[in-house]
C-alpha angles and dihedrals in degrees: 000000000000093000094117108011088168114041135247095289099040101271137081124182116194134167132205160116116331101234126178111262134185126232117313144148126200129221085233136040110275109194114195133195108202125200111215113291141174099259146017152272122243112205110176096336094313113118115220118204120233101200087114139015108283123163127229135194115187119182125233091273095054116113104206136163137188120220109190106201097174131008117348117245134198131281130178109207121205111199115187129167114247102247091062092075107064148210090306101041097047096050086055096047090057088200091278129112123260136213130189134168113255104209086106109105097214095061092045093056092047086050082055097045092062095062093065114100106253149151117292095240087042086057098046090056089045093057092044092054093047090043099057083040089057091041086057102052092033147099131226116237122224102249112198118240109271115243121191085259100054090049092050099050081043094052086043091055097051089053100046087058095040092048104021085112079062132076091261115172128192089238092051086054102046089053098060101052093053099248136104128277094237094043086051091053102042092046089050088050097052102034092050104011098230122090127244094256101050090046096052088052086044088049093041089045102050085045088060098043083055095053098045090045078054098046134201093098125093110231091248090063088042083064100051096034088058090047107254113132099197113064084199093057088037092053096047095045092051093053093038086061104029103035093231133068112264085248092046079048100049085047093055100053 
């Protein structure tokens, strides 16, 4: 999980199920049309409100997070690398998030099209024409000034997503952003209120549940794919937090 987030060519469409999920960032754009839901979105500290389909792009220094409070509802994602949008796209991006109510019709059938299975230069023509139709429907978000805290926790959550499948430390982490192990996890304690430690099992977690709702896998190979090293601690993790056995839970899909 989170080898190649956005596909050979630069661009990965998925769609799915909305669950709650705590704070995150990602190191591309990530553009998401949302069905109604019970809840809301939280992109840098602006809550979104999910009472009608609205669409979101967050850039990869957003900080966003998804609380479900009722039934689940759909959502089609739309992942794409930074250097496929352009001069033009990106001065008009301005480097900030956007949110636009989806009830056009127009937006909602180019979200659509870009589930077909098509050619890669078919589908990049496709993203640039739904991104300036959602720039012209939608609305800038305030983004906060970024302080060197904030980037760091931001560049340590891009990389936890992208190599939580590895045997990422904290001390490994923190040395590769230049600061101190005990700066990184204070800093990741007060920013998101959940330690190191605790995000990289919800992230590996939620990466296994993915891949036994997906089948194909045996859970053993659930367990190492999503980076755990020890099937035991993997089997009672994932029953502390989900309440069944990752088998129990395979069987159930």
């Amino acid at each position: 999980m989170g080898r190649q987030l956005t596909g050979e060519n630069g661009i990965s469409v998925s769609t799915g199920k909305v669950y709650s999920f705590p704070s995150h960032s990602h190191s591309y754009f990530e553009l998401v049309l949302y069905h109604p839901f019970q809840g809301n979105i939280l992109v840098n500290d602006t809550p979104l409100s999910a009472n009608r389909p609205f669409a979101v792009l967050m850039t990869p220094a957003d900080i966003h997070a998804i609380a479900l409070e009722g039934k689940d509802a759909d959502f089609i994602k739309i992942a794409f690398l930074p250097e496929l949008l352009g001069n033009y796209l990106t001065n008009r991006l301005s480097g900030r998030p956007f949110y636009a109510a989806a009830e056009d019709t127009t937006l909602q059938a180019l979200f659509e099209k870009m589930t077909e299975h098509r050619p890669y230069e078919e589908l990049h023509l496709l993203l640039r024409g739904l991104l300036l139709c959602l720039l012209d429907v939608a609305e800038p978000l305030s983004t906060p000034p970024a302080t060197q805290g904030s980037r760091m926790i931001s560049r340590a959550i891009g990389i936890i997503h992208e190599e939580a499948h590895t045997n990422l430390t904290l001390t490994a982490l923190a040395k590769r952003l230049s600061v101190s192990y005990h700066h990184l996890s204070a800093s990741f304690t007060e920013q998101l209120g959940i330690s190191f430690s605790a995000y990289l099992a919800d992230v590996r977690l939620r990466n296994a549940k993915a891949l036994l709702q997906n089948g194909g896998l045996s859970v053993t190979e659930v367990c190492y794919e999503c980076g755990y090293r020890n099937l035991s601690h993997f089997l009672r993790s994932f029953k502390r937090k989900y309440g069944k056995t990752p088998k129990m839970y395979q069987k159930s899909r």
